[in-house]
Coordinates of C-alpha atoms and ligand atoms in Angstrom, one line a residue:
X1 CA 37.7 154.7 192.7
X2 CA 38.5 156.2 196.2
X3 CA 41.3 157.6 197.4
X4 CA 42.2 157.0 200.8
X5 CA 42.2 159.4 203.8
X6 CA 45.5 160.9 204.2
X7 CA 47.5 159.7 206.5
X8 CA 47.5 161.8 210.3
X9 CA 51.0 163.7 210.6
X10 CA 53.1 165.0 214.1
X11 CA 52.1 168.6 213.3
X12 CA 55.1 169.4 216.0
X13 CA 57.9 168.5 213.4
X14 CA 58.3 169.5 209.7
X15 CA 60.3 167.2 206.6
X16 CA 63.2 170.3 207.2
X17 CA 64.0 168.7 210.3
X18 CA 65.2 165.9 209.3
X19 CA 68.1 167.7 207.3
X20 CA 67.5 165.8 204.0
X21 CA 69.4 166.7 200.9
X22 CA 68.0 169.6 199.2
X23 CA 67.0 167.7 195.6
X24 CA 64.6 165.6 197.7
X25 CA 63.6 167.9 200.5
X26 CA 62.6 170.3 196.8
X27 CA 60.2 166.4 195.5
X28 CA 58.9 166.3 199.2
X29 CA 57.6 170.3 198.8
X30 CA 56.4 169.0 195.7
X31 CA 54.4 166.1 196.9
X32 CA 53.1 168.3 199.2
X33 CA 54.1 166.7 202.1
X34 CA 55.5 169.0 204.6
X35 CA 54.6 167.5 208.3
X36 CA 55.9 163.5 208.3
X37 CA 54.1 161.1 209.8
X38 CA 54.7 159.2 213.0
X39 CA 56.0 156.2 211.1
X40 CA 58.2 158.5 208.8
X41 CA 59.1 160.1 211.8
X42 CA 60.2 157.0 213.7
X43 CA 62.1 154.8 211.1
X44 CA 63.3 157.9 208.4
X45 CA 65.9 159.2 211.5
X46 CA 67.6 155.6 211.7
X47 CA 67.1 154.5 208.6
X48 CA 69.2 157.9 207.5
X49 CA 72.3 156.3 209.4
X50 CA 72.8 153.2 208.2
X51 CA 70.4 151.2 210.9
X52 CA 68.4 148.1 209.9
X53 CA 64.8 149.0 210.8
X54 CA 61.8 146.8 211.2
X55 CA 59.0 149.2 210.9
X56 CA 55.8 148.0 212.4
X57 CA 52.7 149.9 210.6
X58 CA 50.0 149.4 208.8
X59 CA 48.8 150.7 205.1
X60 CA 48.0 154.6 205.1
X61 CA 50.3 155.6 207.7
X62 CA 53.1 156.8 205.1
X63 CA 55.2 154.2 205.4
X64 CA 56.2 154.1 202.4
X65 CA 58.0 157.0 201.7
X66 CA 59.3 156.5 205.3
X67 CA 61.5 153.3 203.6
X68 CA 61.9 155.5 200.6
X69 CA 63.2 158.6 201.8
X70 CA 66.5 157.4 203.9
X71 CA 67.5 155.8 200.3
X72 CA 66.3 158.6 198.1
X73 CA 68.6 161.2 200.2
X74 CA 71.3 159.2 199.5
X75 CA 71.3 159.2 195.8
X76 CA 73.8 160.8 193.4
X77 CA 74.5 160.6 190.2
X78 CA 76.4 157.3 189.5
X79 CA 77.6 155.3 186.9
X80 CA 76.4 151.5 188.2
X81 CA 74.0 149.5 186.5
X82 CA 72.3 149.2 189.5
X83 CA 69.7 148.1 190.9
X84 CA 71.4 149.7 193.9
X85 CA 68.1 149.2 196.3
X86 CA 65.2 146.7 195.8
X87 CA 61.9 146.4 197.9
X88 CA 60.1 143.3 197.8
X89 CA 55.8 143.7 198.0
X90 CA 53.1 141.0 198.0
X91 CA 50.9 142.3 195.5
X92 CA 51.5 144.1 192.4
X93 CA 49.2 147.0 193.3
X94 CA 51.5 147.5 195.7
X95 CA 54.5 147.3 193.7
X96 CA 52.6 149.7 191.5
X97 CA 51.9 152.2 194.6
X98 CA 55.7 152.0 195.7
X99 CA 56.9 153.0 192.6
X100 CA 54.8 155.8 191.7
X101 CA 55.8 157.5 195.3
X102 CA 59.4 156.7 194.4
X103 CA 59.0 158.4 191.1
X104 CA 56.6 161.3 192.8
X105 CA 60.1 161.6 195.7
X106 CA 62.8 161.2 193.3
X107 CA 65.4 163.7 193.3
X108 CA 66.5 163.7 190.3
X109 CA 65.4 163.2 186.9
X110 CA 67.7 160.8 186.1
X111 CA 66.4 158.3 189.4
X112 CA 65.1 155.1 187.5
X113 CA 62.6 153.1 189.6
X114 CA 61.6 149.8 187.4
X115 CA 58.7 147.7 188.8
X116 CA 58.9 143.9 188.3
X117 CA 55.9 142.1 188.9
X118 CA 53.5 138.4 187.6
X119 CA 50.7 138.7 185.4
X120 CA 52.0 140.9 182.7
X121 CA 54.6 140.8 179.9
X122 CA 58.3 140.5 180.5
X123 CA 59.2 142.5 177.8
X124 CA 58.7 146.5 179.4
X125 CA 60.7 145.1 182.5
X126 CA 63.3 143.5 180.8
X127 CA 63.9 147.0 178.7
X128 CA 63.8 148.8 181.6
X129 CA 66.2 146.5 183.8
X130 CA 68.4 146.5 180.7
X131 CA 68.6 150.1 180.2
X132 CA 70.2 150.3 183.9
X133 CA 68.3 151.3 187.4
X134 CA 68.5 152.9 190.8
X135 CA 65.6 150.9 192.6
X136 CA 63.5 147.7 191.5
X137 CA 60.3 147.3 193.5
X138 CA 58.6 144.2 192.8
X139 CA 56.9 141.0 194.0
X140 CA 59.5 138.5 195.3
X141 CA 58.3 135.9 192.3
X142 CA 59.3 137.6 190.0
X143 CA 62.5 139.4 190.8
X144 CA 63.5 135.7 191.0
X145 CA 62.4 135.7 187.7
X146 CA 64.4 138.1 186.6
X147 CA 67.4 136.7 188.6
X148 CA 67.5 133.6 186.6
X149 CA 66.9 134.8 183.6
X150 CA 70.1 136.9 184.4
X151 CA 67.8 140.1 183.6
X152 CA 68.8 141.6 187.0
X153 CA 71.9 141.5 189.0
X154 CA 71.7 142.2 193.0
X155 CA 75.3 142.4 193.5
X156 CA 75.8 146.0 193.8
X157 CA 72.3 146.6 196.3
X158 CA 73.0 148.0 199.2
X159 CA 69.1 148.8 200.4
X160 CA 66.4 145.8 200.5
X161 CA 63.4 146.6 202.0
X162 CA 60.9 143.8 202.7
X163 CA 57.5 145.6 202.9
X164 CA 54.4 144.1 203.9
X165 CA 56.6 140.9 205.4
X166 CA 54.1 139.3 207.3
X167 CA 51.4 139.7 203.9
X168 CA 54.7 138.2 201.5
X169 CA 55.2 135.4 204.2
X170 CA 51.5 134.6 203.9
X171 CA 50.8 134.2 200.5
X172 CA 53.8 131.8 200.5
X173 CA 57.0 133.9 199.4
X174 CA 59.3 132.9 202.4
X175 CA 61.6 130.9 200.1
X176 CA 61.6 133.8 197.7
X177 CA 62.5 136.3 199.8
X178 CA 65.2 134.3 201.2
X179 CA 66.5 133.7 197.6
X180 CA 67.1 136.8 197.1
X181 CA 68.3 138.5 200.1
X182 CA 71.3 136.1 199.7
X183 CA 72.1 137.3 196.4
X184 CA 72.2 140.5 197.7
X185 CA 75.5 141.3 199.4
X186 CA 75.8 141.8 203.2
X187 CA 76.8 144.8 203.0
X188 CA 73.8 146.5 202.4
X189 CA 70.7 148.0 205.0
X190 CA 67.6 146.1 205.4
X191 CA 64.4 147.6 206.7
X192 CA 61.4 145.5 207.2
X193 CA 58.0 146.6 207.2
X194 CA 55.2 144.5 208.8
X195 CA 51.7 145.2 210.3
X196 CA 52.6 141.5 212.7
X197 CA 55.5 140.5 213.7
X198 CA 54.9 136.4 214.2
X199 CA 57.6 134.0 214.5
X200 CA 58.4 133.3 211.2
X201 CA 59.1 136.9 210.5
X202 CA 61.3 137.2 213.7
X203 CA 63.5 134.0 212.2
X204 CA 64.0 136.4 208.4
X205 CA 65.2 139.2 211.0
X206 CA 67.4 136.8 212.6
X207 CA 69.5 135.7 209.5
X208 CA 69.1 138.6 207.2
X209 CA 69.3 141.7 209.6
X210 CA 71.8 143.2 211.3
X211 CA 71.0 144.7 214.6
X212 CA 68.0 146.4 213.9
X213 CA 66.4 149.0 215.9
X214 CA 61.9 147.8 216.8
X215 CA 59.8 151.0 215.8
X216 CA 56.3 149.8 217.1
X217 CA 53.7 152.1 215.4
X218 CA 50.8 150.5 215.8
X219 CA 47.7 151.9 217.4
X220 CA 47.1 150.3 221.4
X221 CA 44.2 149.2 220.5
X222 CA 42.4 148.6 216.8
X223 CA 39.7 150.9 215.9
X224 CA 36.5 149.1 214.7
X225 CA 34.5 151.4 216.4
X226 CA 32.6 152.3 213.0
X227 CA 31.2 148.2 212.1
X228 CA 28.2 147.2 214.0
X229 CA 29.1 143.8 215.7
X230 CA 26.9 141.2 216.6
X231 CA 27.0 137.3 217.2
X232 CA 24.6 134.3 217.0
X233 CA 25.3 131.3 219.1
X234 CA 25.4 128.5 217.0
X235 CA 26.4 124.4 217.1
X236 CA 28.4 123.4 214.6
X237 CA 26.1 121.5 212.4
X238 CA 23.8 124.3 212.4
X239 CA 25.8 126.7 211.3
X240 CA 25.5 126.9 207.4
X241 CA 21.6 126.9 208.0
X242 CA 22.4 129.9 210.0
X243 CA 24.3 131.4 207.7
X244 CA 21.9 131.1 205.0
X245 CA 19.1 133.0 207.1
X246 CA 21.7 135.5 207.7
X247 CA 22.7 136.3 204.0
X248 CA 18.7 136.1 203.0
X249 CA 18.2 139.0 205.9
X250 CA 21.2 140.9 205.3
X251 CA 21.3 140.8 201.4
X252 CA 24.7 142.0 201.4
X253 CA 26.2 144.1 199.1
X254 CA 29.8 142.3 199.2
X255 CA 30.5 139.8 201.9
X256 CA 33.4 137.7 203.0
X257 CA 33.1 134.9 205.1
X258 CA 36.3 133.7 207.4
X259 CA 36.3 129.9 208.1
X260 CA 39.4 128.4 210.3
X261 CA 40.9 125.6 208.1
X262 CA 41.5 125.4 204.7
X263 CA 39.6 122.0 204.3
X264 CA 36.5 123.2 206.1
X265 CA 36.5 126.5 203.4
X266 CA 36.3 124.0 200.8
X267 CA 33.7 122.5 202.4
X268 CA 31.8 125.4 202.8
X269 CA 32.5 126.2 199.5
X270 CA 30.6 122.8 197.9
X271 CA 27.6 123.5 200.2
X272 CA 27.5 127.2 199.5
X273 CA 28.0 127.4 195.6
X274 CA 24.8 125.2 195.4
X275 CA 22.6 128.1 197.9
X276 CA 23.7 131.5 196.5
X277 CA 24.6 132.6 193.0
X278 CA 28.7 134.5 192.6
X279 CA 30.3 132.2 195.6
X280 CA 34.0 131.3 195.5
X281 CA 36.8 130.5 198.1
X282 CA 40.1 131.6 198.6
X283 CA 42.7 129.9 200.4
X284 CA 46.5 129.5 200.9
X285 CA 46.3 126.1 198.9
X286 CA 45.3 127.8 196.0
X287 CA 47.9 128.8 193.3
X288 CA 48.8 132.2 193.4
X289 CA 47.5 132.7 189.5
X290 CA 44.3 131.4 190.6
X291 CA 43.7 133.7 194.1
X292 CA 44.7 136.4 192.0
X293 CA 42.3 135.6 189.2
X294 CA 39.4 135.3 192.7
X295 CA 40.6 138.8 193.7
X296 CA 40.4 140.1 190.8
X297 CA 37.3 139.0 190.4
X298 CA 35.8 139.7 194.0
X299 CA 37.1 143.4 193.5
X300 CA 34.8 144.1 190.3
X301 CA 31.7 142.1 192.6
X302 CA 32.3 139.6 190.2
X303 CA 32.3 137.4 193.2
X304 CA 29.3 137.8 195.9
X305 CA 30.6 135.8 198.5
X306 CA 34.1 134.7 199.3
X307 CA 35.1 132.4 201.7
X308 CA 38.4 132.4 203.4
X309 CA 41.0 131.8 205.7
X310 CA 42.6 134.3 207.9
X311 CA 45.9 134.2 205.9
X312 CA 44.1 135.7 203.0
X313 CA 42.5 138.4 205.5
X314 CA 44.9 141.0 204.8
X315 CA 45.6 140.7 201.0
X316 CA 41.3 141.6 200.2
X317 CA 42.0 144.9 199.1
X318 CA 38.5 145.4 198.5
X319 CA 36.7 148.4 199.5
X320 CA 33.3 148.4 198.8
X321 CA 32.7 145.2 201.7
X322 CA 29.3 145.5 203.3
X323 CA 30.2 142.4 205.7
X324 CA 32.1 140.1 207.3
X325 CA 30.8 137.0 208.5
X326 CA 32.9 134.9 211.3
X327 CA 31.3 131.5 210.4
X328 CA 34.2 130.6 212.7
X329 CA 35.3 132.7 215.7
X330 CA 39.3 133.0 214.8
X331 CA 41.5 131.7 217.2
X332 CA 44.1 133.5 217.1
X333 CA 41.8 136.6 218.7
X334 CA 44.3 139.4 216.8
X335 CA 42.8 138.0 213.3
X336 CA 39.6 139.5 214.3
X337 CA 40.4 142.8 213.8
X338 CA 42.4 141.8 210.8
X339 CA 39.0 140.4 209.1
X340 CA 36.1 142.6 210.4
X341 CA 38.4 145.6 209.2
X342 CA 38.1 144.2 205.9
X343 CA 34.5 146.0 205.8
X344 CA 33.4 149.2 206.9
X345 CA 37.0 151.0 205.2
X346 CA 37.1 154.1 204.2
X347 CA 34.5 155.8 206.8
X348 CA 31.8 153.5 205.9
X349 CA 29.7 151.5 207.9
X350 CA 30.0 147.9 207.9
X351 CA 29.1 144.8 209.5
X352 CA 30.7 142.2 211.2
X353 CA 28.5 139.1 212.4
X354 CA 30.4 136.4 214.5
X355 CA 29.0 132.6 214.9
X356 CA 30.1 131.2 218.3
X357 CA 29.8 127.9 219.3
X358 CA 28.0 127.6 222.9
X359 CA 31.8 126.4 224.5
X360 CA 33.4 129.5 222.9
X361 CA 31.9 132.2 225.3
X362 CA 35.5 133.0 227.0
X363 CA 36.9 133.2 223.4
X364 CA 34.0 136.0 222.8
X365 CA 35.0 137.9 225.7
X366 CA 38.5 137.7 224.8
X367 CA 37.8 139.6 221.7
X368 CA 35.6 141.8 223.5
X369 CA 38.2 143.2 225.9
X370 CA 40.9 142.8 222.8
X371 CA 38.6 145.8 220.9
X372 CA 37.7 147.4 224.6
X373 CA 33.8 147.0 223.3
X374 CA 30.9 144.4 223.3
X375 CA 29.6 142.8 221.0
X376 CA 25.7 142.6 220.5
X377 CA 23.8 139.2 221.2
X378 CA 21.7 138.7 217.7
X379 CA 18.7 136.9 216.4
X380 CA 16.9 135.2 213.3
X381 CA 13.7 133.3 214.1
X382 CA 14.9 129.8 215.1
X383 CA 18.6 131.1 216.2
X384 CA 19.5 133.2 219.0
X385 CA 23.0 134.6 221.0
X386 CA 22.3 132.9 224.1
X387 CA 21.8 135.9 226.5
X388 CA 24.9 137.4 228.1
X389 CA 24.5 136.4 231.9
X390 CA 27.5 139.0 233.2
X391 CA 28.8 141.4 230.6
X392 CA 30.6 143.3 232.5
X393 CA 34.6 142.3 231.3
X394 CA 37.0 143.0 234.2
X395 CA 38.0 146.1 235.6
X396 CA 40.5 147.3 234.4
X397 CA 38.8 146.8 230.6
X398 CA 36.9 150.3 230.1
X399 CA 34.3 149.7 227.6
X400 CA 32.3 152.5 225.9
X401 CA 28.3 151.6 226.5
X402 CA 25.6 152.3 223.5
X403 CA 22.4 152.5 225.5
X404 CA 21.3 149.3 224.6
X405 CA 24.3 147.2 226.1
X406 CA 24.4 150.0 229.3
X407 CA 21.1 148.4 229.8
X408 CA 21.9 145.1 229.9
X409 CA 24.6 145.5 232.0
X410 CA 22.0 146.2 234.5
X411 CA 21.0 142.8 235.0
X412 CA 22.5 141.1 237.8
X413 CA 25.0 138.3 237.0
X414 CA 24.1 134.9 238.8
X415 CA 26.2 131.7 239.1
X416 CA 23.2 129.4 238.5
X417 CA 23.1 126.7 235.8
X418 CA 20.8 127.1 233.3
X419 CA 22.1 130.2 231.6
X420 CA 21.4 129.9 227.8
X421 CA 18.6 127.8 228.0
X422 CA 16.8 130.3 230.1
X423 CA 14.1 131.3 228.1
X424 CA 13.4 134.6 229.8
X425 CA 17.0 135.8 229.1
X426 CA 16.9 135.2 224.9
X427 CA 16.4 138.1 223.2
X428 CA 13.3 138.3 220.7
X429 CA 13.0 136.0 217.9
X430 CA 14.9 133.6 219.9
X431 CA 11.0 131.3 220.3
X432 CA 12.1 128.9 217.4
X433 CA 15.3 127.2 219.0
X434 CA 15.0 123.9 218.8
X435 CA 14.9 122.1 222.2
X436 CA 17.7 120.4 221.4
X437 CA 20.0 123.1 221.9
X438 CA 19.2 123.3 225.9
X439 CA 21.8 120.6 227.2
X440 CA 24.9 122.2 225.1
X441 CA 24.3 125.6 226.8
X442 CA 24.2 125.0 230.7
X443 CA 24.6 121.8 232.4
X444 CA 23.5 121.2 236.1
X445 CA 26.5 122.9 238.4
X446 CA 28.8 123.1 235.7
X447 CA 30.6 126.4 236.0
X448 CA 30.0 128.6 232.2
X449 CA 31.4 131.1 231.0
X450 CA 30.3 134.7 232.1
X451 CA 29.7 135.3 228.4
X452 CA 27.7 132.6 227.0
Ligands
LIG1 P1 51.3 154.6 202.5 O1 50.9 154.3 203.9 O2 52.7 154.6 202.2 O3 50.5 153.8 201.5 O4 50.8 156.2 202.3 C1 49.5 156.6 202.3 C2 49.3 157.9 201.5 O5 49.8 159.0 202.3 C3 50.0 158.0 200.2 O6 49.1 158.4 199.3 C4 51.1 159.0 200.4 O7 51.3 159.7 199.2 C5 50.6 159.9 201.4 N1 51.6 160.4 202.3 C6 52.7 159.8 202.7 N2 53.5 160.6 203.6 C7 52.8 161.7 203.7 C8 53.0 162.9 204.5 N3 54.1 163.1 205.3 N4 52.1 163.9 204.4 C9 51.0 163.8 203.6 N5 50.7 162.7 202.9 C10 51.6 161.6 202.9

């Protein structure tokens, strides 16, 4: 198992800045943390007085002792049963993760951190609620477990953090989480953490948070620089034949593939389970027991191939990826990132292969600009990318040239019909297209695409 990188700190500031008390300032020297990072920086001074916080970061940036620390430095020795903060995580690996820091921050011996979470037996976190706590981090499901059970009260919280939000609302927890923020009483902070910020989590900040103060961590633009990119241009109903050249060149390792719907991943499913051996699919359809039985399964390569739909994108937690396939381009262009960065983690190299529909070419170059880098035309005897006809993106986009694409940028960019079925422009093994792909490409003084 790896451990991840550690996180990049503001060398300019040290934890002593921040004026914590000194039982947790002593567990932070002890961690070994002594420069915070951005994140910590941004939300821990707010946080520290009394301000709801929606923290917008993603995993490995620190953020969670940065929802930790403002309630750590507020602990004393008390006589309530507690708990007197809760966070609420999608996953119980995460749950798991949260409370180790808590225990690895706490400043004091006698700070009790219970995790609640599915899949195991009650009985360790029924002892432990019983015996009394200062923070329960858990998975929403089952804190409402534990709420109706009447194994956990929530009326004397005064922190809830909601971490991963936009992961929680995803894998279907939004009546959860609502569930139990109104048992907890309104007087109390709330800090959100969320890599997105969508609608959905924008109407949860509405009714449950008071005030709060935006901290926008992310970086301007996602770094994929490290996964080599290509796409084939594909009609629909050639597309799994496609795909099944791919996988025979690629042999991958480990290798999701992202569909749009959830109907079509089934779909996929039926055709792929009869082509390659260890195939599943994973979708938001699926009962939570059974996509965590398919992740389980996918993380011990178990499962070869997994198909699924961009809300499961950022819950595959799996590290050893070799690719992504985009058997459909996503439409929402920011779920790009989100899925080809499920390969290539940890500073190794993966790949990302895209299948684009002849119409989708301003989609491609959409993406292109979004990751300020193109993305290379491939080929498999019998399928081609249709040549690029102008690649240069606008302006104001700068985008860093490999040789290769510097080259064909060279070419000059004409207006004239005919682009895609111009035999001269297809890159090598491009000889086995069927005709029959001609018409969909370039029509007579129709206008395309500069991409496609
Ligand atoms: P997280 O993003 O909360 O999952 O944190 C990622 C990793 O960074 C965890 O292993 C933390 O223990 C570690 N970490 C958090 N804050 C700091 C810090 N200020 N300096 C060094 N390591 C840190």
């Amino acid at each position: 198992h790896e451990s991840p990188p550690p996180p990049e700190v503001d060398e300019k500031m040290v934890f002593a800045d921040l004026k914590l008390m000194r039982p947790l300032m002593d567990a932070i020297d002890a961690a070994g943390y002594l420069h915070p990072t951005p994140i910590q920086e941004a939300v821990i001074p707010p946080a520290l007085r009394g301000t709801d916080v929606i923290g917008q970061a993603q995993t490995g940036t620190g953020k969670t002792a940065a929802f930790l620390v403002p309630f750590l430095n507020r602990w004393r020795p008390h006589k309530l049963k507690g708990p007197i903060g809760v966070v609420m995580t999608p996953t119980r690996e995460l749950a798991l993760q949260i409370a180790t820091e808590a225990d690895k921050l706490a400043p004091s011996r006698h700070f009790r951190c219970v995790p609640v979470y599915g899949g195991t037996g009650m009985q360790r976190q029924l002892d432990g609620l019983a015996r009394g706590c200062d923070l329960v981090v858990g998975t929403p499901g089952r804190m409402l477990d534990h709420l109706q059970r009447g194994s956990m009260s929530l009326s004397q919280v005064r922190y809830a953090v909601l971490d991963e939000a936009d992961r929680m609302l995803d894998i279907g927890f939004r009546d959860d989480i609502e569930r139990i923020l109104k048992k907890c009483p309104a007087e109390r902070q709330t800090l959100l953490m969320s890599a997105t910020v969508p609608d959905a989590i924008k109407r949860l900040v509405n009714r449950y948070m008071r005030d709060p103060v935006h901290l926008h961590m992310m970086p301007e633009k996602p770094t994929v620089d490290k996964i080599r990119q290509s796409y084939f241009t594909v009609d629909q109903d050639r597309k799994f034949e496609l795909l099944k050249r791919v996988i025979e060149r690629e042999k991958p390792r480990q290798c999701l593939i992202f569909v749009e719907r959830k109907r079509w991943a089934d779909n996929l499913y039926r055709d792929l389970k009869r082509a390659v051996p260890k195939a599943a699919v994973i979708h938001g359809d699926l009962p939570q027991s059974q996509r965590e039985r398919i992740m389980a399964a996918f993380r011990t390569a178990d499962i070869k191939y997994l198909i699924a739909t961009d809300v499961m994108s950022r819950g595959i937690d799996v590290n050893d990826l070799s690719h992504v396939i985009n058997y459909d381009l996503p439409m929402d262009i920011e779920n790009y990132v989100h899925r080809i960065g499920r390969t290539g983690r940890i500073g190794k190299d993966g790949i990302a292969i895209s299948f684009v529909l002849p119409e989708q070419g301003p989609h491609l170059t959409d993406i292109e600009m979004m990751i300020n880098r193109l993305i290379e035309p491939d080929g498999i005897e019998g399928f081609a990318s249709a040549a690029p006809r102008a690649t240069r993106p606008p302006a104001e986009v700068k985008v860093v040239f490999s040789g290769w694409e510097a080259a064909k940028e060279e070419k000059p960019a004409t207006d004239e019909d005919g682009w895609g079925a111009d035999d001269d422009a297809k890159p090598a093994g491009a000889e086995g297209a069927p005709d029959d792909r001609k018409p969909t490409f370039g029509r007579r003084g129709k206008r395309y695409s500069n991409r496609l």
